[in-house]
Every structure is written in structure tokens, then in C-alpha cells.
Coordinates of C-alpha atoms and ligand atoms in Angstrom, one line a residue:
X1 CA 0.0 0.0 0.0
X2 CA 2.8 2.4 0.9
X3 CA 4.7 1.6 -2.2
X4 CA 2.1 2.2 -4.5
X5 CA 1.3 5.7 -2.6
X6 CA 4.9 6.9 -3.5
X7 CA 5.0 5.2 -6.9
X8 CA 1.6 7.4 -7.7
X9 CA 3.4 10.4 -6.2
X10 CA 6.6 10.0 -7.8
X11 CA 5.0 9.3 -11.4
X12 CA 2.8 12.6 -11.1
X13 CA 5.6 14.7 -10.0
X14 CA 7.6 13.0 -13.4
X15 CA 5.0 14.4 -15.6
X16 CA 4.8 17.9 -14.2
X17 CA 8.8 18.5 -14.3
X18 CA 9.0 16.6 -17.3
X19 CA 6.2 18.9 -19.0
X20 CA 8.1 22.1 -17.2
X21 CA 11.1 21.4 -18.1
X22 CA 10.0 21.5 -22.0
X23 CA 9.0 24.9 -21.5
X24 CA 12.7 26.3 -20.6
X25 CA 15.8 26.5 -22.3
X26 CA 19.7 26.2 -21.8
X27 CA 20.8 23.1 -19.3
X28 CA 20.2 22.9 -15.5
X29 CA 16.8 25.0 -16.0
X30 CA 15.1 23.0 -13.9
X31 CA 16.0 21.3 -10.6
X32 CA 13.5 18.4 -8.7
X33 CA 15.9 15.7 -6.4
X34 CA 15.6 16.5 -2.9
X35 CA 19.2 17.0 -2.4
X36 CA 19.5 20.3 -5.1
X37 CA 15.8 21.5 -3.6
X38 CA 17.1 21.6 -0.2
X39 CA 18.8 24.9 -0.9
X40 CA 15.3 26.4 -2.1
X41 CA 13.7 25.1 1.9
X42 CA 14.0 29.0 3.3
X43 CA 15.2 32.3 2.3
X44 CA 16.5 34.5 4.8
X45 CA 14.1 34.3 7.3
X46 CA 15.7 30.8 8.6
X47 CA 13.1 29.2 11.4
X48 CA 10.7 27.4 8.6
X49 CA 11.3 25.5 6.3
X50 CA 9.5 23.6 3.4
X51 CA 10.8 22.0 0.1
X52 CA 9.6 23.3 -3.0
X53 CA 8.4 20.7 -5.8
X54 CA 11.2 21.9 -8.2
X55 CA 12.7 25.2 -9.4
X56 CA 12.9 25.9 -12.8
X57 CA 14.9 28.8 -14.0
X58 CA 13.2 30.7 -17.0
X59 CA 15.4 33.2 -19.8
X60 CA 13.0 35.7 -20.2
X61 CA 9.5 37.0 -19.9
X62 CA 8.1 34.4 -22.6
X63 CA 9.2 31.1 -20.7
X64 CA 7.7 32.8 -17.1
X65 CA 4.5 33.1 -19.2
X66 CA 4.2 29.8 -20.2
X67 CA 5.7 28.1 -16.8
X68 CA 2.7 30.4 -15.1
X69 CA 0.3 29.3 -17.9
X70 CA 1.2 25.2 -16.8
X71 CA 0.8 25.7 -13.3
X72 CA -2.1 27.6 -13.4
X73 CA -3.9 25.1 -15.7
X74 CA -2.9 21.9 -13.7
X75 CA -3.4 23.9 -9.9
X76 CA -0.2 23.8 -9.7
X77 CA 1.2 26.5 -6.4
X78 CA 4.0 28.4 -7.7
X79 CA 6.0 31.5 -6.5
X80 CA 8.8 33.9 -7.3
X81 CA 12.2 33.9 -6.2
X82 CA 15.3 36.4 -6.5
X83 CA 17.7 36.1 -4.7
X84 CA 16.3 34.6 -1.1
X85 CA 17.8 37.3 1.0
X86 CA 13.8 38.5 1.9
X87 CA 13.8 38.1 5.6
X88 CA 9.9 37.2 6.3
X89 CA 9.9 34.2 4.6
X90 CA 8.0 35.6 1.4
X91 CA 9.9 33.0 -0.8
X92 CA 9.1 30.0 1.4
X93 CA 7.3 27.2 -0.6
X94 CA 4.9 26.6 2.3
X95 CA 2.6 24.7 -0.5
X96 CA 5.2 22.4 -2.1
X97 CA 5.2 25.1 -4.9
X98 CA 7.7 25.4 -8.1
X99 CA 9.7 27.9 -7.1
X100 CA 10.0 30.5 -10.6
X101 CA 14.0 31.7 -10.0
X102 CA 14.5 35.0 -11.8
X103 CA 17.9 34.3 -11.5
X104 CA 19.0 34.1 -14.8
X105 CA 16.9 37.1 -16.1
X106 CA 19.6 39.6 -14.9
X107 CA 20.2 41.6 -17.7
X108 CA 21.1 45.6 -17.5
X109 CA 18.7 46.3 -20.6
X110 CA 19.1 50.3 -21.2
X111 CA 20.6 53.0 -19.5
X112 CA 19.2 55.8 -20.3
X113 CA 21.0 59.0 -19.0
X114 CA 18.9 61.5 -20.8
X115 CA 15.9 60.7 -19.2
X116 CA 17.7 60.2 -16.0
X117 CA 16.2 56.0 -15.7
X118 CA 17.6 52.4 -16.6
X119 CA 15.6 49.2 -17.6
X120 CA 16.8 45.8 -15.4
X121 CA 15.6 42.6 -15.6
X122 CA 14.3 41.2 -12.3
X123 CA 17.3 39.4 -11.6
X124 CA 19.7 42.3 -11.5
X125 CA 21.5 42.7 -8.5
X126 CA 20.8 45.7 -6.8
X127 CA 24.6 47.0 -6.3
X128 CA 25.0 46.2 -9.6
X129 CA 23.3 49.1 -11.3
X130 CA 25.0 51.2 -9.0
X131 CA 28.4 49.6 -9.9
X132 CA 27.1 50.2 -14.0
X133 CA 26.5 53.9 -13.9
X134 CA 28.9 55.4 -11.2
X135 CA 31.4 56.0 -13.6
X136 CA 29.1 58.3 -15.5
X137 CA 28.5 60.2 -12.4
X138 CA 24.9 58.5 -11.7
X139 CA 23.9 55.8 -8.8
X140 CA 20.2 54.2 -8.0
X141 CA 18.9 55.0 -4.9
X142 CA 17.3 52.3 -2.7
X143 CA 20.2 50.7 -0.5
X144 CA 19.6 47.7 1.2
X145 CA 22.3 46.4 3.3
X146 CA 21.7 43.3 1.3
X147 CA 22.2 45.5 -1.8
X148 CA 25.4 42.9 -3.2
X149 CA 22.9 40.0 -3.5
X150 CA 19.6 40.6 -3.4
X151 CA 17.7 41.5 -6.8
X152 CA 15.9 44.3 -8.1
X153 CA 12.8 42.1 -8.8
X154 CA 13.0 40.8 -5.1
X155 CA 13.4 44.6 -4.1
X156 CA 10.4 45.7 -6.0
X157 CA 8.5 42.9 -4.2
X158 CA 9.1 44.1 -0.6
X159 CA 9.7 47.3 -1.3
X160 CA 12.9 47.5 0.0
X161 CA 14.5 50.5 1.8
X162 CA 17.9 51.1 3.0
X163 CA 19.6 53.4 4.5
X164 CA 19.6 56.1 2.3
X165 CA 16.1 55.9 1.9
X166 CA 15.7 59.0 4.7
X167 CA 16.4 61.4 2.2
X168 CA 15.7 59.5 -1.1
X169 CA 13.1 57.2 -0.5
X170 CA 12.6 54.0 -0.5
X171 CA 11.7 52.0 -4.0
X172 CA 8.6 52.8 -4.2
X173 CA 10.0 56.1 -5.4
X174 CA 12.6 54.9 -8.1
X175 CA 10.0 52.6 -9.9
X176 CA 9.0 54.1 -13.0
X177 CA 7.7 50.6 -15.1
X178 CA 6.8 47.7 -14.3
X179 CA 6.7 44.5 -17.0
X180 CA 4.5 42.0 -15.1
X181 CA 3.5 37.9 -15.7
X182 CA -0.1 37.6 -14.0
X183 CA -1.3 34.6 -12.1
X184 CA -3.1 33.4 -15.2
X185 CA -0.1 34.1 -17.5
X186 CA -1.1 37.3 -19.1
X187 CA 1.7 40.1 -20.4
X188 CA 1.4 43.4 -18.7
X189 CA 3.2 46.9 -18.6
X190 CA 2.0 49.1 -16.6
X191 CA 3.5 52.8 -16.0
X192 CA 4.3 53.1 -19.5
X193 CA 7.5 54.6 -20.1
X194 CA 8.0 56.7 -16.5
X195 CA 4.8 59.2 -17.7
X196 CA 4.2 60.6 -14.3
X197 CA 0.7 60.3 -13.0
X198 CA -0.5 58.0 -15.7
X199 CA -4.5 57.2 -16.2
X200 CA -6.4 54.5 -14.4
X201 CA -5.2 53.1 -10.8
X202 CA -1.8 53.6 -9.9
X203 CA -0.9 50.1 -10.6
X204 CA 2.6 50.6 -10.0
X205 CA 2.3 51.8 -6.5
X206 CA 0.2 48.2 -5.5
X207 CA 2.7 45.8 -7.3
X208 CA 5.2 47.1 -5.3
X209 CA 5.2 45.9 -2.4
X210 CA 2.8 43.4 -3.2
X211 CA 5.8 40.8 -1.8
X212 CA 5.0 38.7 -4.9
X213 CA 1.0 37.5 -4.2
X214 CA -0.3 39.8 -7.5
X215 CA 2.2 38.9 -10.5
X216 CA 5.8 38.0 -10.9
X217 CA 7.6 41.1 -12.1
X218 CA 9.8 40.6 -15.5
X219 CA 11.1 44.0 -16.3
X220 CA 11.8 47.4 -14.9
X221 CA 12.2 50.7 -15.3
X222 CA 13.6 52.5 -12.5
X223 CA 14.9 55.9 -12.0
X224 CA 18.4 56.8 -12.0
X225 CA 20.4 59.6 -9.7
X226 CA 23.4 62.0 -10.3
X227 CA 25.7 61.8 -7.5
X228 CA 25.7 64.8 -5.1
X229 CA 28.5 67.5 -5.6
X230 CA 30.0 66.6 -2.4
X231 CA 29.4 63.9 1.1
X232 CA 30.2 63.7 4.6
X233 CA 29.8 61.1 7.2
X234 CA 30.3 61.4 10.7
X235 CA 30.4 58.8 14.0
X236 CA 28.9 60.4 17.1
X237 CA 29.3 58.6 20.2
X238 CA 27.3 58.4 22.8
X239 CA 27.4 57.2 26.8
X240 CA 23.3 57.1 27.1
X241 CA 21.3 55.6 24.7
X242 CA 18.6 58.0 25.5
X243 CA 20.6 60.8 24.5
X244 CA 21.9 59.4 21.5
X245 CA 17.6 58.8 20.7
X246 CA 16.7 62.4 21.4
X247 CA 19.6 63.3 19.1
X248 CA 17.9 61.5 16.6
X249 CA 14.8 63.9 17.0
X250 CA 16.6 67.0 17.4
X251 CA 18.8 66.8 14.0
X252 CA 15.4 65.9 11.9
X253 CA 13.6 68.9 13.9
X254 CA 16.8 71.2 13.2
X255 CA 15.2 71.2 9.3
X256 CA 18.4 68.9 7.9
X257 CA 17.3 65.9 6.3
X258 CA 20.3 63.9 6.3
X259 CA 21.5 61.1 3.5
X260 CA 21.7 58.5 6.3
X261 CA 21.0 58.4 10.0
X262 CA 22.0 54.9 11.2
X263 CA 21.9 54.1 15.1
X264 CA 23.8 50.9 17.3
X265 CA 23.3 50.1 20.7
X266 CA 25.6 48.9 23.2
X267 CA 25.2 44.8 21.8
X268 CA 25.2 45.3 18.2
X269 CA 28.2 47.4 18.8
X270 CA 29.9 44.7 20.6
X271 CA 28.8 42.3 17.6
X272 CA 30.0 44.4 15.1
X273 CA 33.3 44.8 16.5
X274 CA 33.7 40.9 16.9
X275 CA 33.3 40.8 13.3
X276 CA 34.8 40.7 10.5
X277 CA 34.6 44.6 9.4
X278 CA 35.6 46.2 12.9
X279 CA 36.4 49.8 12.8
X280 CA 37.5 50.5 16.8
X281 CA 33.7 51.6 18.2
X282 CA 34.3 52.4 22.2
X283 CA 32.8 49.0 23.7
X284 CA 31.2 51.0 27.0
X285 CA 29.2 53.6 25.2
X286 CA 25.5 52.7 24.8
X287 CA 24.8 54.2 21.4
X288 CA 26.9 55.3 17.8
X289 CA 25.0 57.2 15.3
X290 CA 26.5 57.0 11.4
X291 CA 25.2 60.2 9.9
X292 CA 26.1 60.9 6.6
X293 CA 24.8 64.3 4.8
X294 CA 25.2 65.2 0.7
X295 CA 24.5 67.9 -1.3
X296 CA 26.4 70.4 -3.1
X297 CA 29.9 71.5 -1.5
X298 CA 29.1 75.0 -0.4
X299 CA 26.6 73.6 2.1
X300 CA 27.8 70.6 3.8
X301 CA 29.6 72.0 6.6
X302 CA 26.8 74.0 7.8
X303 CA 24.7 71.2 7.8
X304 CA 27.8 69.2 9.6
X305 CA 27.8 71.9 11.8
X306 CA 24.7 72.1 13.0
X307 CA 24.4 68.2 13.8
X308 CA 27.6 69.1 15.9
X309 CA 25.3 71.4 17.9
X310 CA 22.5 68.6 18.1
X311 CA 25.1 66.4 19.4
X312 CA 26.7 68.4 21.8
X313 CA 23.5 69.5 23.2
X314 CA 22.9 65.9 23.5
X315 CA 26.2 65.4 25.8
X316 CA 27.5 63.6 22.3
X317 CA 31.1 62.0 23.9
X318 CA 33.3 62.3 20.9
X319 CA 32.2 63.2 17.0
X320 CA 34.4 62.4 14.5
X321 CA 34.2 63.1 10.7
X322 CA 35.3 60.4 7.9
X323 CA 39.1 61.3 6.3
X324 CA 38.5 59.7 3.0
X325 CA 36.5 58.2 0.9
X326 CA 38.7 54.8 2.2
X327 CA 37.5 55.3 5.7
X328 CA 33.9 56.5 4.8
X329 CA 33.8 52.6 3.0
X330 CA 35.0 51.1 6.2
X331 CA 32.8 52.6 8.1
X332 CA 29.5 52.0 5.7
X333 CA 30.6 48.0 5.9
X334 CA 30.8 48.2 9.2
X335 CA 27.2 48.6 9.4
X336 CA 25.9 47.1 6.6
X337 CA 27.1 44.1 8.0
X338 CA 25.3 44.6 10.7
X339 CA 22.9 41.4 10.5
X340 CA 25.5 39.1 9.9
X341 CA 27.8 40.0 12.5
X342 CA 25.5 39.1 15.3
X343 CA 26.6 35.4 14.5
X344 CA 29.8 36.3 15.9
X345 CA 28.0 36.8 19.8
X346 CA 25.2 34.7 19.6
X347 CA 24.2 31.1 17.8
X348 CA 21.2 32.6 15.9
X349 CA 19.8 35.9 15.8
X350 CA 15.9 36.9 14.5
X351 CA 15.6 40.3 12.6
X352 CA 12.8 42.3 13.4
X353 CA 11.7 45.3 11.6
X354 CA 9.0 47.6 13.0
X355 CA 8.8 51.5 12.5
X356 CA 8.0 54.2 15.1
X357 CA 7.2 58.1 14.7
X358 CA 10.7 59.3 15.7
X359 CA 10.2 60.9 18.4
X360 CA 8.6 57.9 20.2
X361 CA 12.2 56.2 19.8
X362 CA 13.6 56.6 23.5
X363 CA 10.0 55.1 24.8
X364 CA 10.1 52.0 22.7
X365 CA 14.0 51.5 23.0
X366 CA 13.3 51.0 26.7
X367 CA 10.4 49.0 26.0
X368 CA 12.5 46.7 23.8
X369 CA 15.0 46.1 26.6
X370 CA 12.2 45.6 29.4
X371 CA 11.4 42.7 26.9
X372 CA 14.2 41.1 26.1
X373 CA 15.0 41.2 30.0
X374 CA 11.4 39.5 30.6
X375 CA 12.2 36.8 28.2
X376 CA 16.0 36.0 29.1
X377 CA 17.1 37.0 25.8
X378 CA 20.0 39.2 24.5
X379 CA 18.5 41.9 21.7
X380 CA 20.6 44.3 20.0
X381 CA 19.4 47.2 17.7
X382 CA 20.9 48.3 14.7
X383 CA 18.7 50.0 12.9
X384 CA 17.2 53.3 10.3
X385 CA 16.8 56.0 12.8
X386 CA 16.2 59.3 10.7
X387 CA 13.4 57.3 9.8
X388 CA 12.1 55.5 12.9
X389 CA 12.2 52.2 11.1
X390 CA 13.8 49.5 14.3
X391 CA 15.4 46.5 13.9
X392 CA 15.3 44.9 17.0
X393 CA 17.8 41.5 16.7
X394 CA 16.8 38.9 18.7
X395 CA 19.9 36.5 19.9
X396 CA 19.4 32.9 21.0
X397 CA 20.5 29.6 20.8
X398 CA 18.3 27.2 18.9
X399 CA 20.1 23.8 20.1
X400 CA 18.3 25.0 23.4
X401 CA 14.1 23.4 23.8
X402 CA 12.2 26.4 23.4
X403 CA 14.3 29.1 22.7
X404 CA 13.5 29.5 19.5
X405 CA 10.2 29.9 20.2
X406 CA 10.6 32.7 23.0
X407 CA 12.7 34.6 20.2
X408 CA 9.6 34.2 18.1
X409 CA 7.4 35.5 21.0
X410 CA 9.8 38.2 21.9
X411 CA 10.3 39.1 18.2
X412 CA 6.1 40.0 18.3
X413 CA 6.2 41.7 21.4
X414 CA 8.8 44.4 19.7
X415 CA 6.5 44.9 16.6
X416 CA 3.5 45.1 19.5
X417 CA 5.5 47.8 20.9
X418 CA 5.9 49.8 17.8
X419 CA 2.3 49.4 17.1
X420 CA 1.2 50.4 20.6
X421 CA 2.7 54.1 19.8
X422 CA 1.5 54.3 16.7
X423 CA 3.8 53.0 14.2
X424 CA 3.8 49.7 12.1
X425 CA 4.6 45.7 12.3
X426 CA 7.2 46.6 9.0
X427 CA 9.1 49.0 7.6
X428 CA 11.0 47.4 4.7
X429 CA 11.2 43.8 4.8
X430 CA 7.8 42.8 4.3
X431 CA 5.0 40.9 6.1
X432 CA 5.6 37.5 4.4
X433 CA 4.7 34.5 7.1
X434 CA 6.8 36.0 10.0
X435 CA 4.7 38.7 10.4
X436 CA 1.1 37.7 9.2
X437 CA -0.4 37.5 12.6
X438 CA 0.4 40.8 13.5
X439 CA -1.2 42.2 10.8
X440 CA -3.5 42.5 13.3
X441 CA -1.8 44.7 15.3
X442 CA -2.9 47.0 12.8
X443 CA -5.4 46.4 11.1
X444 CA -9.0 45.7 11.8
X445 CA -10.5 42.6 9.8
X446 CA -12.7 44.5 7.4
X447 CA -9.3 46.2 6.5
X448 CA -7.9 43.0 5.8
X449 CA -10.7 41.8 3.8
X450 CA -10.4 45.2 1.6
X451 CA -6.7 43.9 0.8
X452 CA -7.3 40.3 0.5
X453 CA -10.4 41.1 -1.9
X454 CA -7.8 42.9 -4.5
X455 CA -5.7 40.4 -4.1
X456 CA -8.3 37.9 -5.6
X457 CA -8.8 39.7 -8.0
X458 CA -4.7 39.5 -9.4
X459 CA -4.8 35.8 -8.0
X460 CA -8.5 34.2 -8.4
X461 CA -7.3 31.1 -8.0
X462 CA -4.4 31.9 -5.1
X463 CA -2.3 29.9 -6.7
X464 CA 0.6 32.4 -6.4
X465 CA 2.0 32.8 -3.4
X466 CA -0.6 31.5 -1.2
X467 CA -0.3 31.5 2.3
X468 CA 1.6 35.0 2.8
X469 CA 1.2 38.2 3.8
X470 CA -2.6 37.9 5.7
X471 CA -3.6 36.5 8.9
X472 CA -4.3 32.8 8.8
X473 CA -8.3 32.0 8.4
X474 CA -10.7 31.6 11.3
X475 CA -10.7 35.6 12.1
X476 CA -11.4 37.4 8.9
X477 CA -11.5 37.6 5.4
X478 CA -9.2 34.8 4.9
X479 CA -11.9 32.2 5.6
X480 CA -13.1 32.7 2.5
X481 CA -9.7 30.7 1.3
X482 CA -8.4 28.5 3.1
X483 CA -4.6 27.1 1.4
X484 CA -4.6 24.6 -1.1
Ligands
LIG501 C1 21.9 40.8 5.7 C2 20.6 41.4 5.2 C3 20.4 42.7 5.2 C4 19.2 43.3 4.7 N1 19.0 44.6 4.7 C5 17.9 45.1 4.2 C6 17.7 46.5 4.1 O1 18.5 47.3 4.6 N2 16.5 47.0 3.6 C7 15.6 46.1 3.1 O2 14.6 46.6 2.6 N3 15.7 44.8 3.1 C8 16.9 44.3 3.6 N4 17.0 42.9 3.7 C9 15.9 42.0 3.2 C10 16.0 41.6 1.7 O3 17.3 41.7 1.2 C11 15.1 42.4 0.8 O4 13.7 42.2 1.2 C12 15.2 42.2 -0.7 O5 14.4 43.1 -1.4 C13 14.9 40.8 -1.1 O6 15.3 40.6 -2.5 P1 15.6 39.1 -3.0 O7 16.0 39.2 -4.5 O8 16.5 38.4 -2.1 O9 14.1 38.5 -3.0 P2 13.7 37.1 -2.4 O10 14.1 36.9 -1.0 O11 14.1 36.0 -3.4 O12 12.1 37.3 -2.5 C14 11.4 38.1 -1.6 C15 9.9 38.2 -2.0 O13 9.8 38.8 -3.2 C16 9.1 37.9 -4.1 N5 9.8 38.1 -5.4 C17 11.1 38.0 -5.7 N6 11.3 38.3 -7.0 C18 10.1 38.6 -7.5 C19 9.7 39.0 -8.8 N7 10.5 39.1 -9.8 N8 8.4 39.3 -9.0 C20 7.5 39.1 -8.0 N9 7.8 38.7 -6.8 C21 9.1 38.5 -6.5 C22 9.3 36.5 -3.6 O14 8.2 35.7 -3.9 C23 9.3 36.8 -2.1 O15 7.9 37.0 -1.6 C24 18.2 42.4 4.2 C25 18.5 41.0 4.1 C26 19.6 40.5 4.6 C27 19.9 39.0 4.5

């Protein structure tokens, strides 16, 4: 009986990979043993896991069509993924799907320095198009401190932020046009050619975001930036972290609107400088703030100046300013490795990501460590401060029973926290299945329902995706749907 149960199983999975892989082109486009799927269980959000059915790498926009065409005709689940770095678990195949990589799609198609934008395929690495254009004076915003791996399409999913999204905005703001596969395979473009404020909805402004449940996204058009004249980047030190907060305030208040406003407490300090981009951060101050401003040359030293004031005001211990562009680099990595370097202090580390009006950020701080001392567990903050966006890290040790689990629990009660004062469960990494429960924490159910309803619209079926971004049924809208 068991036998022919996995003989059944085995022979339909044959025909759906064979009939897939007929769709693609090139060698290795699709892959279905157990051993090459295991790298496709989890993306970077690293507590669940699931195997997809296979993962099949299409060339273009053509082959996504007719892979999303297949599936949708035999009810098959599928999903997108870039490049796995989402840290919600948006590119989990909870529902055995076939994962659609983009990864081979990764073409810079136009630069366009006229009209000030570029056209990428969704598989572009973010610090790529930086990397393409600097030398013609010109960079693309959004900055995620994943910004060396993770993909353009995968940005435009979550729209991602970084940390020059203070003053730049985050990608919402650089996406100009979007190329799109729907859930039933259809071709669409939607913000034709940049035209600002273009008839009908604003289509481009609910695909992104969307964290891949609407369409999978084939082709964009983003804007492009000329570098500022001139940039400086201080370190400001401080002995209390409530000082260092109220700093925080007090700059954005003074009317500057710095590039970057980055903040590290005490234990991310002591991670960072156990890593492997140290750059000499005093280990018994409770907070450093990375402030970087931009602009043209006449101007940055008043600005400079006046976050001096802020500082010193703030009983700032020491401020110092970048020497060169070598140092500024070292500096920028120290940070943006961030994440990662909280492996060097602790076994595992959860990222949250909740968002705060500023001047709340002294309040919550406290809050944060009156719950990490209620549930035993270390949590460290490094985090977007200019623009109230928290990332509280959670450190424990999963070899130990039910640890992980109070890191889950103590990861919710942050994002409760940030709720509780008026701000949000997310900021820039998305909702995906880590955070679906406390969507509730801000939003009533009939607001739910208004979300999942468009949704069914993109995704009748729910084929695409399923399982993510809303609360589970039983409560709301979602009843109407339970997962295949
Ligand atoms: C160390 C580290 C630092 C990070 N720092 C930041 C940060 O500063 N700011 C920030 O915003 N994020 C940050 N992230 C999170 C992550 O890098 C971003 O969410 C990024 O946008 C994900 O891109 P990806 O290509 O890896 O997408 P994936 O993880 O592969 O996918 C993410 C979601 O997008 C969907 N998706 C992917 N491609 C497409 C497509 N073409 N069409 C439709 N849907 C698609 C997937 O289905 C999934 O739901 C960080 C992550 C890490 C690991």
C-alpha cells in the first residue's frame, strides 16, 4: 500500500517537471531531487522551512508566461524567487510550490542617461546598477544592506528600503515601469514609459510591495540619480542611549534631512566589532549614530555643523568626521554588515523590523530592553533611525528546547511595541509568514478583507504565493480561502 502511494506520487511529479522542463531553455533550468531543492527550503528568514516541488529557472519574460500558464492550468502553487535574502519568509514554498527563480533574467537592458532611468531585468543585482552607472556620475537609490545580492525584482516585491532611503526614498520612489506575468499568464506593462501620473489606478504603486501574491515582475524601469557634488559622514558617540535617541529627533527637527541616519546600541556594537569589518567603536558607550549628509559643496559644513550642535547638546562624547572616501567605505561595511555580524555573539539571531514616529524612539528603546530582559534573551538594535524604522535582533541559541520559540514571541512583542505608539509591524522587509499575525496589530479585519479582496482579483485562483502576507483563516477575510 505504501509503495504504490509513492510510486503514484513520484510518477505525477515526473509528468509535471517533465512537461516544465520542455517549457525552458539552456541546461540545468530546472532542478527536482531532494538534495538540489534543499537549498530552495528557506530564504532568509531561517526558522521554517519547506521543500519546493522543483525550481525551474526561466530566460525571459516568454518562458515565465508559459511556466505560469502550466501551473495555473494543472493547480499547480507556484512562486517567485530572487535572490532569497527577503527576511519574512515571502519566498518560502509553504505549498510544495515550483519555485519560478529569476535568476537568470539579470540583464542591465538600457541606460538611459537623458531621461535620467535604466531598464533591469528582475534578476539584476541591486549594487550592480550602482556599480554600471557610477562612472558616468549617476547611482540608484534604494540601499539595502543586502544591496550585493539581493535582486531588483525581489526589491520591488518588498519594497525594500535602505539606508539612504531617509532622504531618497525608499523604491517605491525609483520605480517608473513595471513589466508584469499575471497569475493566469497574461503580459502586462504598466507605467508606460515613466509618464508621471499615468490614467487609471496607480498600478505601479500596489505591485510594489505586493511581496509577490499579484504577478511576478519581468522587467523594470527604475529611475536613476546623479551623484551629489560633495558627502560627509560622521560617527557620534554616545554614553546614554537616551541621548543618542533624542539626538535622533533633534537633528530631523533642526530642518536637515540627512542622506543616512543609522543608530547601534551597546550589543550590536559589541557584535559588530567581533566581526569581520571592525572599525574601533568604544565598547562602553550605549549608542553610535552613522550620519552621513550630501549635497552640493558650499553647504555641507553648515549642515555638519549644526548636527555638531545637536550632538553636543545631547552630551554627544566624541564626534568624529570620515578622512576619505577609504575610511567612509569602512565605516558603511561596518554597518551594513550589521545582520550578519551578530553570529559572531550569539548562535542565531531573528531580525525584526517595526517602525516608530521618531520621536517615540527613546520610549520604545526601553520597551524593547524591558522585553528582552522579561524573556531572558539578548537583543541588539541596529537599525534606520532618521526614519524611525527598528530592527530589533533577537539572539538565541536554537540547540536549546524552546528558545526559539521565545525569540519568536519576543520578536512579536517588539513589533506590538511599535504598534502600541503608533507606528507599524514593518518597515522594509515585508510581512511574508513571519509577520502575518500581527497584521493585526494593525489592522481591523474589514481592512484585511479590503486587501485580500484585490488580491483575488490579481490571483483568483491563489495559486501564487498562497499563504503569505494575511492572517491565517478563522478571524477574517481569509476564511473565505483557506490554502490549497
Ligand atoms: C543581511 C541582510 C540585510 C538586509 N537589509 C535590508 C535593508 O537594509 N533593507 C531592506 O529593505 N531589506 C533588507 N534585507 C531584506 C532583503 O534583502 C530584501 O527584502 C530584498 O528586497 C529581497 O530581495 P531578493 O532578491 O533576495 O528577494 P527574495 O528573498 O528572493 O524574495 C522576496 C519576496 O519577493 C518575491 N519576489 C522575488 N522576485 C520577484 C519578482 N521578480 N516578481 C514578483 N515577486 C518576486 C518573492 O516571492 C518573495 O515573496 C536584508 C536582508 C539581509 C539578509
Amino acid at each position: 500500500m505504501v509503495t504504490k502511494m509513492v510510486q503514484i506520487n513520484l510518477k505525477t511529479k515526473d509528468i509535471h517537471i517533465s512537461n516544465l522542463a520542455k517549457l525552458v531553455s539552456g541546461p540545468n533550468a530546472i532542478l527536482y531531487k531532494d538534495e538540489d531543492l534543499l537549498a530552495y527550503d528557506c530564504d532568509g528568514f531561517t526558522i521554517k522551512r519547506h521543500l519546493p516541488r522543483a525550481v525551474i529557472f526561466p530566460k525571459d519574460t516568454h518562458e515565465v508566461s508559459q511556466i505560469v500558464k502550466y501551473c495555473a492550468k494543472h493547480n499547480l502553487p507556484f512562486l517567485a524567487r530572487g535572490a532569497g535574502t527577503g527576511l519574512s519568509g515571502g519566498a518560502i514554498p509553504l505549498n510544495n510550490e515550483v519555485i519560478i527563480s529569476l535568476v537568470r533574467m539579470k540583464r542591465l537592458l538600457e541606460i538611459d542617461l537623458e531621461n535620467r532611468r535604466a531598464v533591469v531585468e528582475p534578476g539584476f543585482v541591486n549594487l550592480k546598477l550602482t556599480n554600471s552607472i557610477s562612472d558616468k556620475g549617476y547611482y540608484y537609490a534604494p540601499d539595502p544592506s543586502s544591496q550585493y545580492a539581493c535582486t531588483i525584482g525581489g526589491n520591488v516585491a518588498e519594497n525594500a528600503g535602505g539606508a539612504h532611503c531617509l532622504k531618497y526614498g525608499v523604491t517605491t520612489n525609483h520605480i517608473l515601469g513595471l513589466e508584469v506575468v499575471l497569475p493566469n499568464g497574461d503580459i502586462i506593462e504598466i507605467g508606460k514609459n515613466g509618464i508621471p501620473d499615468a490614467p487609471g489606478y496607480d498600478l505601479l504603486g500596489l505591485l510594489t510591495g505586493s511581496e509577490g501574491t499579484l504577478g511576478i515582475v519581468t522587467k523594470i524601469t527604475v529611475r536613476i540619480l546623479k551623484n551629489p557634488e560633495a558627502k560627509q559622514t560622521v560617527l557620534a558617540y554616545f554614553d546614554k542611549i537616551d541621548d543618542g535617541s533624542k539626538a535622533v529627533s533633534d537633528i530631523i527637527s533642526s530642518g536637515i534631512v540627512p542622506a543616512a541616519l543609522e543608530m547601534m546600541d551597546k550589543t550590536a556594537i559589541e557584535g559588530v566589532e567581533a566581526a569581520a569589518f571592525p572599525v574601533g567603536h568604544p565598547k562602553d558607550i550605549e549608542a553610535v549614530l552613522l550620519i552621513e549628509v550630501d549635497g552640493i559643496t558650499a553647504g555641507i559644513n553648515d549642515q555638519i555643523n549644526l548636527i555638531l550642535d545637536v550632538c553636543q547638546k545631547r552630551n554627544v562624547r566624541e564626534v568624529k568626521a570620515a578622512r576619505d572616501e577609504a575610511e567612509r567605505g569602512r565605516w558603511w561595511a561596518n554597518r551594513k554588515t550589521g545582520f550578519g555580524a551578530m553570529g559572531a555573539i550569539s548562535p542565531d539571531y531573528l531580525v525584526q523590523d517595526g517602525v516608530i514616529p521618531r520621536s517615540k524612539l527613546p520610549e520604545v528603546l526601553a520597551k524593547i530592553n524591558q522585553i528582552s530582559e522579561e524573556n531572558g534573551l539578548r537583543i541588539a538594535n541596529i537599525f534606520h533611525a532618521g526614519d524611525g524604522n527598528l530592527h530589533p535582533l533577537v539572539l538565541f541559541d536554537s540547540r536549546i528546547p524552546g528558545e526559539t520559540e521565545k525569540a519568536i514571541q519576543a520578536g512579536s512583542e517588539c513589533l506590538k511595541a511599535c504598534a502600541d505608539v503608533g507606528g507599524s509591524i514593518t518597515g522594509e522587509h515585508g510581512v511574508g509568514i513571519e509577520k502575518k499575525e500581527e497584521m493585526r496589530f494593525v489592522f481591523h479585519d474589514h481592512e484585511i478583507q479590503a486587501q485580500t479582496d484585490i488580491r483575488d482579483v490579481f490571483n483568483p485562483d491563489y495559486l501564487l504565493n498562497a499563504g503569505k502576507l494575511f492572517p491565517a483563516p478563522g478571524r477574517c477575510a481569509e476564511v473565505k480561502r483557506e490554502l490549497k
